[in-house]
Amino acid sequence: AATAPGKKITARLKRTLPVRGPQAPTLSELMRWYCLNTNTHGCRRIVVSRGRLRRLLWILLTLSAVGLILWQCAELLMNYYSASVSVTVQFQKLPFPAVTICNINPYKYSAMKEYLSELDKETKKALETFYGFSEGKSKVRRSVDEWNSTGSDFFQQIPLLKVEDFSRTATDLHSGQKRKIEGSVFHKDSSIVNSGDSNDIIGFQLCDANNSSECALYTFSSGVNAIQEWYKLHYMNIMAQIPLETKEKLSYSADDLLLTCFFDGLSCDKRHFTRFHHPLHGNCYTFNSGENGTILSTSTGGSEYGLQVVLYIDEADYNPFLVTSTGAKIIVHDQNEYPFIEDIGTEIETAAATSIGMHFTRSRKLSKPYSDCTETGADIPVENLYNKSYSLQICLHSCFQKAMVDSCGCAQYAQPLPAGAEYCNYKKNPNWMYCYYRLHEKFVKEQLGCQQICKDACSFKEWALTTSIAQWPSTVSEDWMLRVLSWDKGQKLNKKLNKTDLANLMVFYKDLNERFISENPANTLVILLSNFGGQLGLWMSCSVVCVIEIVEVFFIDSLSIVMRRQWQKAKKWWNGRKRAGPGKPPQAGDVERQGHDNPVCIDEDLPTFNTALRLPLPQDSPLPRTPPPNYSTLRLETAFTEQLPDTLELGRH
Amino acid sequence: MNLKKYLVRALHRLQKGPGYTYKELLVWYCDNTNTHGPKRIIKEGPKKKLIWFFLTLLFASLVFWQWGILINTYLSYNVTSSLSIGFKTMKFPAVTVCNANPFKYSEVKHLLKELDRLIEAALERILQPTPGNVSENVSPPLNLQLWNQIPLVLIDEHNKDNPVILDIFETNQTAGGNETAGDDQNSTCPCPQCSHQGSNNCTYRNFTSAAQAVTEWYILQSTSILSKVPLHERIRMGYQAEDMILACLYGAEPCNYKNFTQIYHPDHGNCYIFNWGMDEEALNSSNPGAEFGLKLILDISQQDYIPYLSSAAGARLMLHQQKSFPFLKDQGIYAMAGTETSIGVLVDELERMGYPYSDCTMNGSDVPVKNLYSQYNTSYSIQACLRSCFQNHMVEICGCGHYMFPLPKGVNYCNNEDNPGWAYCYSSLRSSITQRQICIDSCKETCNDTQYKMTISMADWPSEASEDWIFHILSYERDMSTNVTLDRNGIIKLNIYFQEYNYRTISESAATTIVWLLSSLGGQFGFWMGGSVLCLIEFGEIIIDSLWITIINVISWCKGLKQKRARYPDAPPTVSELVEAHTNLGFQHEAMGALPRDEALPPEPGTPPPNYDSLRVQPLDVLSPDSDVE
């Protein structure tokens, strides 16, 4: 009866002061302790369950739950960088885009005469020799006469050739001599198989000036293509030598091009247009370019409130070889964008009213981890030659131009000049055409690497156009319309306008709905963590605390136990060697119990249940000691012997 | 009495909380809660205790912070969009066809006779500015009344500071004020508009081009004249369906002008709508391609155009939804005469969620603008709202309605006789930016936005070889005569059909629902602390308990105060004593309870006990009264 309170106390002690992680004597005990005390579910079942089958079942369940958690969390992590698309429509006042208008013909033919007369003569001669075409007997005769006097070796370098395919001989335009062709043959139009008649094939030969054996022959199935391509080649040569100011003068002025202008119900004039010189299209005029700092906006949709322009297209002054279609080209673009009019322009017909309804869409992609696009283009190793914001087109053209300057030593005419370079012309760079054609071919075949370097822009604006055409002026209004427009044109023009010289253009917003398509991160960190939490909680009721527990128990505590035991082993072995003679051999079962018995291993932590019980028991000490005082605590041990199996080892004493 | 008894019992029950001091309570809570952190705090040694305390605190604050973010996300009402593209059987769009010219010139000639003579004379003067040369063959005197209300003038701005204003019909030159905008064109042709009160209130509308000035002027004058003509008369003057629609084929089924609904459009006169769905069911199209679409042959008879009103010739057409009003000026396209125009259609739909996800309206009932187009039985659209808004403003400010828009009840259209200043009022209202902004702000877009994306292509039609017989047959069918009454300038062929993929639907759904919110909240709480709603309830319970403890403390403190005053000599009982007294029904003092236990221990040896930790466990026995159960 007297020992009952002691038992009670010990039982209570045992409850309140359980074995703690690092104090656990062995790994298996640590695991047991962990399983009993962990916050995760499942583990406890393993320890508590009775029966081998049930225990096995619980082990399997717990393991599969762990597996599921790992799998699901991995899935969550992999899907972290995914984007969701959202489309918003906003009805608001919209900024009017910049509208760039060009005449299809770049320069006034009459003004260009002095530069192009030789080339034209050459072209006419080619037409006559190969196709028997002549504009009028007298003209041709005169030009032929002139030819003999002013024969330029420049044109003889790259003459048009008539190729007799099977014999691989070519007839020269001038000499009429037949000569053998060396080098490779390139077919611009790859329909060579169809044209069985070798007389049909016409082309020109480009040779490496430094190494005349390297030649490339460009052939075309149709003479139309051949003549145009050949003409353009020489034309670019000539234009490259003319300074920019002169070219601007040779092209159309704003007064020439724009007859009337009307925007948002108000009259406008050439001051609303900014000139922009395009190498292939001459002077173009940009409406609402934002150059003076203000960007016009529209607050009403519909054709009345957009831009209405009547353009004067002087068809009689067209270059007959360079351009073969009549009209104007327009492009709708953002103020910061460069108008690539030759690539994506819309053509406007003469003698017609072209109404272009716009629909505005803005798109935005997510950059780096989500998709491979660039925000500003600053991270792309290609210098932006255009003075405008980055776009894929700008990058590709700049990249090509850079490659051109690097390999040919001069810049291509259609694109802006890089710093320190100048445009190619035949006088300074006799080799450039061959080089250009070679390079262009490489570019098209994606061998220059430009397509790999250049990335999409992340955000872009798009104006979807709906184009429709009506007859203009109508037959009944034609008469007065032309008269009044002729009067408008004023004193400069002394002829009556013809309706094929005019084009009416309306550009307007169909509605003021702006569609904004944006990508958003589908997951934020918060959502990822809550998904983790959901998974952990669902399968095992686990949390970060459990993770920390696991780290603590499985790594720190286990390690400390292993270390301790190694240390004790070493120590024991050392002691055993020291006391080899007199000492008794170490007991077999001791290894297991050393954690309890060795006072050395006691933690620096505050004394706990085990340590507190064992502290005053230096039984194994070889040194004689004073007998221990008869403390009540000592008596507790005896009380433990029968009842507590896990402290049984104390009973030895 | 019963109630009091019950309350006392309830009080006692509630007091049987987990402890009687804050510390006890806290320890009990930490030991027994299902939340993961707190248990560690009390179960570890002092160093780890501290670490765990801060960890728990950190995790709790993390949980709350992230909950805040989640709730914010939920309240921002994001949407996710899903896109679907494909072909399905869809309602064929309503097709509105009009002539670009509103009235037959032969029918309105008598109304516009004066105006036309005036403008012809004016054009003569403009084109030959030397006065005197033209005056030979002026047969009937011109009616200058129309002219005097809104005259056309020439402004010579060679001298910038002192522009010369030259009325076309009067030779006296007046030095103008500063009303004109500066322009370095040598001649401009503005039309001034004066409000009728006096010549002080004048503005000149400048045009850089005479052609534009003349057209604008003519439109102003003619709308004023035509607005006086009653509606049925105007419909009669326009193009009739049987004259305009020569042939119609929908899929394999023939249709004719009777399948079209007539509607009067102020800009384009009589318009005809196919498949409007007002009275009959809308037609479905279940096949892509031109063979299964609508084929129309129209005649716009260009010879009968009003010469000064519309300079562009062609048919105006528009695809729109059933039961919606066609706003041809905004969304219409032209079809050129003498061509075959093929239009491939893709229906681009956007279905949005209403409030609070986005600010759009389902049927326009919540828009503060009275929809004037509801008289056509048409559904709400943003264009209808903007126009109604403008017309309402116009009626409010100018006192009459504009001819281009429907009238509110009890208001008339503006004309020069009844409202002499209307043109001035109208143009100032039209160019007013604040008015537009008000309308933009008050109108909302519709939640379901349907657009018809068109791929337009054209070819010459009829071909030269087939021209003769086609014209012959069509003329014969329309006019029952063997004479060819049609020509290339008037005839239009239209093919309207669905493309291979005929719909692209973007539909929205809520990105964050309440279920999402709850699972995310649970996920966060679970992730950091392994908690659930039950843990929150536990926490609430502890708070209630601690409140109880506070109440008990306060009560005992008050009692103590009283007792202190009453029996001062006695040492006042401590709080714990009082609590003990409260719980121990036998009112045993602490010492009495402790004494037998001391007796149970074996007699003490003489030496004082060492200060071992094990000894310190003894108070635990007292602290945890529930451990005595065994």
Coordinates of N, CA and C in Angstrom, one line a residue, chain A residues 177-282:
Chain A
Q177 N 26.6 36.3 -128.7 CA 27.5 35.1 -128.7 C 26.9 34.0 -127.8
K178 N 27.2 32.8 -128.2 CA 26.8 31.7 -127.4 C 28.0 31.4 -126.5
R179 N 27.8 31.1 -125.3 CA 28.9 30.7 -124.4 C 28.5 29.6 -123.5
K180 N 29.4 28.9 -123.0 CA 29.2 27.8 -122.1 C 29.0 28.4 -120.7
I181 N 28.0 27.7 -120.0 CA 27.8 28.2 -118.7 C 28.5 27.3 -117.7
E182 N 29.1 27.9 -116.8 CA 29.7 27.2 -115.7 C 29.0 27.5 -114.4
G183 N 29.2 26.7 -113.4 CA 28.6 27.0 -112.1 C 27.2 26.4 -112.0
S184 N 26.6 26.8 -110.9 CA 25.4 26.1 -110.6 C 24.2 27.0 -111.2
V185 N 23.1 26.3 -111.4 CA 22.0 26.9 -111.9 C 20.9 27.0 -110.8
F186 N 20.4 28.2 -110.6 CA 19.3 28.4 -109.6 C 18.0 28.7 -110.4
H187 N 17.0 28.1 -110.0 CA 15.7 28.4 -110.7 C 14.9 29.2 -109.7
K188 N 14.6 30.4 -110.0 CA 13.7 31.2 -109.2 C 12.3 30.6 -109.2
D189 N 11.9 30.3 -110.4 CA 10.6 29.6 -110.5 C 11.0 28.2 -110.8
S190 N 10.6 27.3 -110.0 CA 11.2 25.9 -110.1 C 10.3 25.1 -111.1
S191 N 9.8 25.7 -112.1 CA 9.0 25.0 -113.0 C 9.7 24.6 -114.3
I192 N 11.0 24.4 -114.1 CA 11.8 24.2 -115.3 C 11.4 22.9 -116.0
V193 N 10.8 22.0 -115.3 CA 10.4 20.7 -115.9 C 9.4 21.0 -116.9
N194 N 8.5 21.9 -116.7 CA 7.4 22.1 -117.6 C 7.8 22.8 -118.9
S195 N 8.8 23.6 -118.8 CA 9.2 24.3 -120.0 C 10.2 23.5 -120.8
G196 N 9.7 22.6 -121.5 CA 10.5 21.7 -122.3 C 11.3 22.4 -123.4
D197 N 10.7 23.4 -123.9 CA 11.3 24.2 -124.9 C 12.4 25.1 -124.3
S198 N 13.6 24.8 -124.6 CA 14.7 25.4 -123.9 C 14.8 26.9 -124.3
N199 N 14.2 27.3 -125.4 CA 14.2 28.7 -125.7 C 13.4 29.6 -124.8
D200 N 12.5 29.0 -124.0 CA 11.7 29.8 -123.1 C 12.4 30.3 -121.9
I201 N 13.5 29.7 -121.6 CA 14.1 30.0 -120.3 C 15.0 31.2 -120.5
I202 N 14.8 32.2 -119.6 CA 15.6 33.4 -119.6 C 16.0 33.6 -118.2
G203 N 17.2 34.2 -118.0 CA 17.7 34.5 -116.7 C 18.9 35.4 -116.7
F204 N 19.6 35.4 -115.6 CA 20.8 36.2 -115.6 C 21.8 35.5 -114.8
Q205 N 23.1 35.9 -115.0 CA 24.1 35.2 -114.3 C 24.8 36.1 -113.4
L206 N 25.1 35.7 -112.2 CA 25.8 36.4 -111.2 C 27.1 35.7 -110.9
C207 N 28.2 36.5 -111.0 CA 29.5 35.8 -110.8 C 30.2 36.5 -109.6
D208 N 31.0 35.7 -108.9 CA 31.8 36.2 -107.9 C 32.9 37.0 -108.6
A209 N 33.0 38.3 -108.3 CA 33.9 39.2 -109.0 C 35.4 38.8 -108.7
N210 N 35.6 38.3 -107.5 CA 37.0 38.0 -107.2 C 37.4 36.6 -107.8
N211 N 36.4 35.8 -108.0 CA 36.7 34.5 -108.5 C 35.7 34.1 -109.6
S212 N 36.1 34.5 -110.8 CA 35.1 34.4 -111.9 C 34.6 33.0 -112.2
S213 N 35.2 32.0 -111.7 CA 34.8 30.7 -112.0 C 33.5 30.4 -111.2
E214 N 33.3 31.1 -110.1 CA 32.1 30.9 -109.3 C 31.0 31.7 -109.7
C215 N 30.1 31.1 -110.4 CA 28.9 31.8 -111.0 C 27.7 31.1 -110.6
A216 N 26.6 31.9 -110.5 CA 25.3 31.3 -110.3 C 24.4 31.8 -111.4
L217 N 23.6 31.0 -112.0 CA 22.7 31.4 -113.0 C 21.3 31.3 -112.5
Y218 N 20.6 32.5 -112.5 CA 19.2 32.5 -112.1 C 18.3 32.5 -113.3
T219 N 17.5 31.5 -113.3 CA 16.6 31.4 -114.5 C 15.2 31.4 -114.0
F220 N 14.3 31.9 -114.9 CA 12.9 32.0 -114.6 C 12.1 31.4 -115.7
S221 N 11.0 30.8 -115.4 CA 10.2 30.2 -116.4 C 9.5 31.2 -117.2
S222 N 9.2 32.4 -116.6 CA 8.5 33.4 -117.4 C 9.4 34.7 -117.5
G223 N 9.4 35.2 -118.7 CA 10.1 36.4 -119.0 C 9.7 37.6 -118.2
V224 N 8.4 37.6 -117.8 CA 7.9 38.7 -117.0 C 8.7 38.8 -115.6
N225 N 8.8 37.6 -115.0 CA 9.5 37.6 -113.7 C 11.0 37.9 -113.9
A226 N 11.5 37.4 -115.0 CA 13.0 37.6 -115.2 C 13.3 39.0 -115.4
I227 N 12.5 39.7 -116.3 CA 12.7 41.1 -116.6 C 12.5 41.9 -115.4
Q228 N 11.5 41.7 -114.6 CA 11.3 42.5 -113.4 C 12.4 42.3 -112.4
E229 N 12.7 41.1 -112.2 CA 13.8 40.8 -111.2 C 15.1 41.4 -111.6
W230 N 15.4 41.3 -112.9 CA 16.6 41.9 -113.4 C 16.6 43.4 -113.3
Y231 N 15.4 44.0 -113.6 CA 15.3 45.4 -113.6 C 15.5 45.9 -112.2
K232 N 14.8 45.2 -111.2 CA 14.9 45.6 -109.8 C 16.3 45.6 -109.3
L233 N 17.1 44.6 -109.7 CA 18.5 44.5 -109.3 C 19.3 45.7 -109.7
H234 N 19.1 46.1 -111.0 CA 19.8 47.3 -111.5 C 19.2 48.6 -110.9
Y235 N 18.0 48.6 -110.7 CA 17.3 49.7 -110.1 C 17.8 50.0 -108.7
M236 N 18.0 49.0 -107.9 CA 18.4 49.2 -106.6 C 19.9 49.7 -106.6
N237 N 20.6 49.2 -107.6 CA 22.0 49.7 -107.7 C 22.1 51.2 -108.0
I238 N 21.1 51.6 -108.8 CA 21.1 53.0 -109.2 C 20.6 53.9 -108.0
M239 N 19.6 53.4 -107.4 CA 19.0 54.2 -106.3 C 19.9 54.3 -105.1
A240 N 20.7 53.3 -104.9 CA 21.7 53.3 -103.8 C 22.7 54.4 -103.8
Q241 N 22.9 54.9 -105.1 CA 23.8 56.0 -105.2 C 23.2 57.4 -105.1
I242 N 21.9 57.4 -105.0 CA 21.3 58.8 -104.9 C 21.1 59.1 -103.4
P243 N 21.5 60.3 -103.0 CA 21.3 60.6 -101.6 C 19.8 60.8 -101.2
L244 N 19.5 60.7 -99.9 CA 18.1 60.6 -99.5 C 17.3 61.8 -99.8
E245 N 18.0 63.0 -99.7 CA 17.2 64.3 -99.9 C 16.7 64.3 -101.4
T246 N 17.6 63.9 -102.3 CA 17.2 63.9 -103.7 C 16.0 62.9 -103.9
K247 N 16.1 61.8 -103.3 CA 15.1 60.8 -103.5 C 13.8 61.3 -103.0
E248 N 13.8 62.0 -101.8 CA 12.6 62.5 -101.3 C 11.9 63.5 -102.2
K249 N 12.8 64.3 -102.9 CA 12.3 65.2 -103.9 C 11.7 64.6 -105.1
L250 N 12.3 63.5 -105.5 CA 11.9 62.8 -106.7 C 10.5 62.1 -106.5
S251 N 10.2 61.8 -105.2 CA 9.0 61.1 -104.9 C 7.8 62.1 -104.8
Y252 N 6.7 61.6 -104.4 CA 5.5 62.4 -104.4 C 5.4 63.2 -103.1
S253 N 5.0 64.4 -103.2 CA 4.8 65.2 -102.0 C 3.4 65.0 -101.5
A254 N 3.2 65.5 -100.3 CA 1.9 65.3 -99.6 C 0.8 65.9 -100.5
D255 N 1.1 67.1 -101.0 CA 0.1 67.8 -101.9 C -0.2 66.9 -103.1
D256 N 0.8 66.2 -103.6 CA 0.5 65.4 -104.8 C -0.4 64.3 -104.5
L257 N -0.2 63.6 -103.3 CA -0.9 62.4 -103.1 C -2.3 62.6 -102.5
L258 N -2.4 63.6 -101.6 CA -3.6 63.7 -100.9 C -4.5 64.8 -101.5
L259 N -5.7 64.4 -101.9 CA -6.6 65.4 -102.5 C -7.5 66.0 -101.4
T260 N -8.2 65.1 -100.7 CA -9.0 65.6 -99.6 C -8.7 64.7 -98.4
C261 N -9.1 65.3 -97.2 CA -8.9 64.5 -96.0 C -9.9 64.9 -95.0
F262 N -10.5 63.9 -94.3 CA -11.6 64.2 -93.4 C -11.4 63.2 -92.3
F263 N -11.4 63.7 -91.1 CA -11.3 62.8 -89.9 C -12.2 63.2 -88.8
D264 N -13.0 62.2 -88.4 CA -13.9 62.4 -87.3 C -14.8 63.6 -87.5
G265 N -15.3 63.7 -88.7 CA -16.3 64.8 -89.0 C -15.6 66.1 -89.2
L266 N -14.3 66.2 -89.2 CA -13.6 67.5 -89.4 C -12.6 67.4 -90.5
S267 N -12.4 68.5 -91.2 CA -11.5 68.5 -92.3 C -10.1 68.4 -91.8
C268 N -9.2 67.7 -92.5 CA -7.8 67.7 -92.1 C -7.0 67.9 -93.4
D269 N -5.7 68.2 -93.2 CA -4.9 68.4 -94.4 C -3.5 67.8 -94.2
K270 N -2.6 68.2 -95.0 CA -1.3 67.5 -95.0 C -0.5 67.7 -93.7
R271 N -0.9 68.7 -92.9 CA -0.2 68.8 -91.6 C -0.5 67.7 -90.7
H272 N -1.6 67.0 -90.9 CA -1.8 65.8 -90.1 C -1.1 64.6 -90.5
F273 N -0.3 64.7 -91.6 CA 0.4 63.6 -92.1 C 1.9 63.8 -91.9
T274 N 2.6 62.7 -91.6 CA 4.1 62.8 -91.4 C 4.7 62.0 -92.6
R275 N 5.7 62.6 -93.1 CA 6.4 61.9 -94.2 C 7.3 60.9 -93.7
F276 N 7.4 59.8 -94.5 CA 8.2 58.7 -94.1 C 8.8 58.1 -95.3
H277 N 10.1 58.1 -95.5 CA 10.6 57.6 -96.7 C 10.9 56.1 -96.7
H278 N 10.2 55.4 -97.5 CA 10.4 54.0 -97.6 C 11.3 53.7 -98.8
P279 N 12.3 52.9 -98.6 CA 13.2 52.7 -99.8 C 12.6 52.1 -101.0
L280 N 11.6 51.3 -100.8 CA 11.0 50.7 -102.0 C 9.7 51.4 -102.5
H281 N 9.1 52.1 -101.6 CA 7.8 52.8 -102.0 C 7.9 54.3 -102.0
G282 N 9.1 54.8 -101.9 CA 9.3 56.2 -101.9 C 8.7 56.9 -100.7

